[in-house]
Amino acid sequence: GFVIFKNGSSMNITVEIKAEGSIQKIVITQNGKANASFFPELPREIALKEAVNADPIKWVLNLEDDDTLSGTKSTLILNDGVAQSGTLKVTWKRKS
């Protein structure tokens, strides 16, 4: 599949359903090379530099309702001006 970001960039992804006990998680993983547009949380100059070596972005989401997924995103985050691997809380809403 693919994801379209608010900034208009698109990312190829793989989607898996994984069971963790009685809870099913949706795991979405970047498939392909990263570009700076995949890191809107970072300043553009840092994103341009770091995207070339970044690990694939990964979301682990729970189904909240028919239109909402929430969970975490493993990505690059800024820590004291330095980009490093980290996790953010996210919510995906279906656009009607």
CSV table of C-alpha atoms in Angstrom, one decimal:
chain,number,residue,atom,x,y,z
A,1,GLY,CA,0.0,0.0,0.0
A,2,PHE,CA,1.0,3.6,0.4
A,3,VAL,CA,0.6,6.5,2.8
A,4,ILE,CA,0.0,10.1,1.7
A,5,PHE,CA,1.4,12.7,4.1
A,6,LYS,CA,-0.3,16.1,4.7
A,7,ASN,CA,2.7,17.7,2.9
A,8,GLY,CA,1.8,15.7,-0.3
A,9,SER,CA,4.6,13.2,-0.2
A,10,SER,CA,3.8,9.5,-0.5
A,11,MET,CA,5.5,6.5,1.0
A,12,ASN,CA,5.2,2.8,0.0
A,13,ILE,CA,4.4,0.6,2.9
A,14,THR,CA,3.7,-3.0,4.0
A,15,VAL,CA,0.8,-3.7,6.3
A,16,GLU,CA,0.5,-6.7,8.8
A,17,ILE,CA,-2.0,-7.7,11.4
A,18,LYS,CA,-0.3,-9.1,14.5
A,19,ALA,CA,-1.9,-10.7,17.5
A,20,GLU,CA,-0.7,-9.7,21.0
A,21,GLY,CA,-2.7,-11.9,23.2
A,22,SER,CA,-6.4,-11.0,22.6
A,23,ILE,CA,-5.4,-7.7,21.0
A,24,GLN,CA,-4.7,-7.3,17.3
A,25,LYS,CA,-2.2,-4.7,16.2
A,26,ILE,CA,-1.8,-3.2,12.8
A,27,VAL,CA,1.8,-2.9,11.9
A,28,ILE,CA,2.7,-0.5,9.0
A,29,THR,CA,6.3,-0.4,7.8
A,30,GLN,CA,8.0,1.9,5.3
A,31,ASN,CA,9.0,0.0,2.2
A,32,GLY,CA,11.7,1.7,0.2
A,33,LYS,CA,14.1,4.6,0.6
A,34,ALA,CA,13.3,7.5,2.9
A,35,ASN,CA,13.2,11.1,1.9
A,36,ALA,CA,13.2,14.3,4.0
A,37,SER,CA,9.4,14.7,3.5
A,38,PHE,CA,8.8,11.6,5.6
A,39,PHE,CA,10.1,13.5,8.7
A,40,PRO,CA,7.9,16.6,9.0
A,41,GLU,CA,8.7,16.7,12.8
A,42,LEU,CA,12.3,17.6,12.0
A,43,PRO,CA,13.7,20.9,10.7
A,44,ARG,CA,14.1,20.5,6.9
A,45,GLU,CA,17.9,20.8,6.9
A,46,ILE,CA,18.3,18.0,9.5
A,47,ALA,CA,15.7,15.8,7.7
A,48,LEU,CA,17.6,16.2,4.4
A,49,LYS,CA,20.8,15.1,6.0
A,50,GLU,CA,19.4,12.2,8.1
A,51,ALA,CA,16.8,10.7,5.7
A,52,VAL,CA,19.5,8.9,3.6
A,53,ASN,CA,20.6,6.7,6.5
A,54,ALA,CA,17.3,6.5,8.5
A,55,ASP,CA,15.8,3.2,9.6
A,56,PRO,CA,12.4,2.5,8.0
A,57,ILE,CA,9.5,4.3,9.8
A,58,LYS,CA,7.1,1.9,11.5
A,59,TRP,CA,3.7,2.5,13.0
A,60,VAL,CA,2.1,0.1,15.5
A,61,LEU,CA,-1.6,0.9,15.7
A,62,ASN,CA,-4.8,-0.2,17.4
A,63,LEU,CA,-8.3,0.1,15.9
A,64,GLU,CA,-10.2,2.7,18.0
A,65,ASP,CA,-13.3,2.9,15.9
A,66,ASP,CA,-14.3,2.6,12.2
A,67,ASP,CA,-12.5,5.8,11.4
A,68,THR,CA,-9.6,6.0,13.9
A,69,LEU,CA,-6.3,4.2,14.5
A,70,SER,CA,-4.0,5.2,17.3
A,71,GLY,CA,-0.6,4.0,18.6
A,72,THR,CA,3.0,4.7,18.1
A,73,LYS,CA,5.4,5.7,15.3
A,74,SER,CA,9.1,4.7,15.4
A,75,THR,CA,11.0,7.4,13.5
A,76,LEU,CA,13.7,10.0,13.8
A,77,ILE,CA,13.0,12.6,16.5
A,78,LEU,CA,15.0,15.7,17.6
A,79,ASN,CA,16.7,15.5,21.0
A,80,ASP,CA,18.8,18.6,21.9
A,81,GLY,CA,19.2,19.5,18.3
A,82,VAL,CA,20.3,16.0,17.3
A,83,ALA,CA,18.2,13.5,15.2
A,84,GLN,CA,17.9,10.1,16.8
A,85,SER,CA,15.6,7.1,16.7
A,86,GLY,CA,12.6,7.5,18.9
A,87,THR,CA,8.9,6.9,19.3
A,88,LEU,CA,5.9,9.3,18.9
A,89,LYS,CA,2.2,8.9,19.8
A,90,VAL,CA,0.0,9.1,16.7
A,91,THR,CA,-3.6,9.0,15.6
A,92,TRP,CA,-4.7,8.3,12.1
A,93,LYS,CA,-8.2,9.4,11.0
A,94,ARG,CA,-10.0,8.3,7.9
A,95,LYS,CA,-10.6,11.3,5.6
A,96,SER,CA,-14.1,11.4,4.4
